[in-house]
Amino acid sequence: MLVADPELAPVIARSEQLGGFWHFVGMHLHLEYTHTRLADAIQF
């Protein structure tokens, strides 16, 4: 049986928030990169 440590609860919540944030940043960078590649391809 898993016992949730009250001390760890905020740490886990914080790491999940950071994970979501970095996932969002990575997706944004990927979209920017893809958009730039498409713009370059259309130019030539």
Tab-separated table of N, CA and C in Angstrom:
chain	number	residue	atom	x	y	z
A	1	MET	N	0.848	-1.196	0.000
A	1	MET	CA	0.000	0.000	0.000
A	1	MET	C	0.882	1.243	0.000
A	2	LEU	N	0.593	2.154	-0.910
A	2	LEU	CA	1.427	3.342	-1.051
A	2	LEU	C	0.974	4.423	-0.079
A	3	VAL	N	1.921	4.926	0.707
A	3	VAL	CA	1.605	5.994	1.659
A	3	VAL	C	2.139	7.305	1.108
A	4	ALA	N	1.258	8.261	0.883
A	4	ALA	CA	1.670	9.562	0.348
A	4	ALA	C	2.287	10.397	1.464
A	5	ASP	N	3.502	10.862	1.248
A	5	ASP	CA	4.183	11.695	2.231
A	5	ASP	C	3.737	13.144	2.053
A	6	PRO	N	3.156	13.756	3.103
A	6	PRO	CA	2.698	15.143	2.966
A	6	PRO	C	3.826	16.101	2.604
A	7	GLU	N	5.044	15.761	2.983
A	7	GLU	CA	6.191	16.619	2.650
A	7	GLU	C	6.466	16.593	1.148
A	8	LEU	N	6.200	15.451	0.521
A	8	LEU	CA	6.515	15.298	-0.899
A	8	LEU	C	5.421	15.822	-1.818
A	9	ALA	N	4.204	15.980	-1.291
A	9	ALA	CA	3.078	16.398	-2.130
A	9	ALA	C	3.371	17.679	-2.914
A	10	PRO	N	3.832	18.772	-2.261
A	10	PRO	CA	4.112	19.996	-3.032
A	10	PRO	C	5.249	19.815	-4.023
A	11	VAL	N	6.221	18.991	-3.689
A	11	VAL	CA	7.352	18.758	-4.597
A	11	VAL	C	6.872	18.044	-5.854
A	12	ILE	N	6.026	17.036	-5.672
A	12	ILE	CA	5.491	16.287	-6.812
A	12	ILE	C	4.619	17.198	-7.673
A	13	ALA	N	3.785	18.023	-7.027
A	13	ALA	CA	2.932	18.949	-7.776
A	13	ALA	C	3.793	19.927	-8.570
A	14	ARG	N	4.857	20.427	-7.948
A	14	ARG	CA	5.741	21.385	-8.617
A	14	ARG	C	6.423	20.743	-9.812
A	15	SER	N	6.902	19.505	-9.653
A	15	SER	CA	7.591	18.831	-10.761
A	15	SER	C	6.627	18.545	-11.905
A	16	GLU	N	5.365	18.241	-11.584
A	16	GLU	CA	4.373	18.013	-12.641
A	16	GLU	C	4.093	19.309	-13.387
A	17	GLN	N	4.039	20.432	-12.664
A	17	GLN	CA	3.835	21.727	-13.311
A	17	GLN	C	5.003	22.032	-14.237
A	18	LEU	N	6.226	21.794	-13.758
A	18	LEU	CA	7.412	22.052	-14.576
A	18	LEU	C	7.434	21.152	-15.796
A	19	GLY	N	7.036	19.897	-15.616
A	19	GLY	CA	6.992	18.969	-16.741
A	19	GLY	C	6.037	19.461	-17.816
A	20	GLY	N	4.863	19.929	-17.388
A	20	GLY	CA	3.901	20.463	-18.343
A	20	GLY	C	4.432	21.707	-19.027
A	21	PHE	N	5.130	22.553	-18.253
A	21	PHE	CA	5.694	23.784	-18.808
A	21	PHE	C	6.739	23.472	-19.865
A	22	TRP	N	7.644	22.548	-19.550
A	22	TRP	CA	8.700	22.209	-20.511
A	22	TRP	C	8.129	21.514	-21.736
A	23	HIS	N	7.061	20.742	-21.551
A	23	HIS	CA	6.400	20.097	-22.687
A	23	HIS	C	5.831	21.173	-23.608
A	24	PHE	N	5.228	22.211	-23.008
A	24	PHE	CA	4.658	23.311	-23.789
A	24	PHE	C	5.760	24.053	-24.541
A	25	VAL	N	6.876	24.329	-23.851
A	25	VAL	CA	8.000	25.032	-24.484
A	25	VAL	C	8.558	24.208	-25.641
A	26	GLY	N	8.718	22.911	-25.430
A	26	GLY	CA	9.241	22.041	-26.479
A	26	GLY	C	8.332	22.015	-27.697
A	27	MET	N	7.022	21.953	-27.456
A	27	MET	CA	6.076	21.962	-28.573
A	27	MET	C	6.161	23.275	-29.336
A	28	HIS	N	6.288	24.389	-28.600
A	28	HIS	CA	6.362	25.710	-29.234
A	28	HIS	C	7.619	25.810	-30.093
A	29	LEU	N	8.751	25.346	-29.541
A	29	LEU	CA	10.007	25.390	-30.294
A	29	LEU	C	9.914	24.516	-31.534
A	30	HIS	N	9.289	23.361	-31.412
A	30	HIS	CA	9.141	22.454	-32.548
A	30	HIS	C	8.291	23.108	-33.636
A	31	LEU	N	7.212	23.793	-33.234
A	31	LEU	CA	6.357	24.475	-34.206
A	31	LEU	C	7.123	25.596	-34.896
A	32	GLU	N	7.891	26.372	-34.123
A	32	GLU	CA	8.687	27.458	-34.698
A	32	GLU	C	9.675	26.892	-35.718
A	33	TYR	N	10.349	25.799	-35.346
A	33	TYR	CA	11.340	25.174	-36.220
A	33	TYR	C	10.685	24.679	-37.507
A	34	THR	N	9.534	24.010	-37.363
A	34	THR	CA	8.823	23.495	-38.537
A	34	THR	C	8.372	24.642	-39.431
A	35	HIS	N	7.881	25.714	-38.834
A	35	HIS	CA	7.418	26.875	-39.599
A	35	HIS	C	8.580	27.494	-40.371
A	36	THR	N	9.745	27.595	-39.712
A	36	THR	CA	10.926	28.167	-40.371
A	36	THR	C	11.365	27.288	-41.535
A	37	ARG	N	11.368	25.967	-41.324
A	37	ARG	CA	11.757	25.041	-42.391
A	37	ARG	C	10.798	25.159	-43.574
A	38	LEU	N	9.504	25.259	-43.301
A	38	LEU	CA	8.507	25.388	-44.363
A	38	LEU	C	8.703	26.694	-45.120
A	39	ALA	N	8.965	27.776	-44.400
A	39	ALA	CA	9.175	29.077	-45.042
A	39	ALA	C	10.403	29.015	-45.946
A	40	ASP	N	11.471	28.367	-45.477
A	40	ASP	CA	12.691	28.231	-46.285
A	40	ASP	C	12.414	27.386	-47.525
A	41	ALA	N	11.637	26.316	-47.359
A	41	ALA	CA	11.340	25.426	-48.482
A	41	ALA	C	10.508	26.153	-49.536
A	42	ILE	N	9.586	27.007	-49.085
A	42	ILE	CA	8.726	27.729	-50.030
A	42	ILE	C	9.535	28.781	-50.792
A	43	GLN	N	10.540	29.352	-50.138
A	43	GLN	CA	11.347	30.395	-50.773
A	43	GLN	C	12.119	29.847	-51.971
A	44	PHE	N	12.587	28.598	-51.846
A	44	PHE	CA	13.443	28.046	-52.909
A	44	PHE	C	12.645	27.315	-53.977
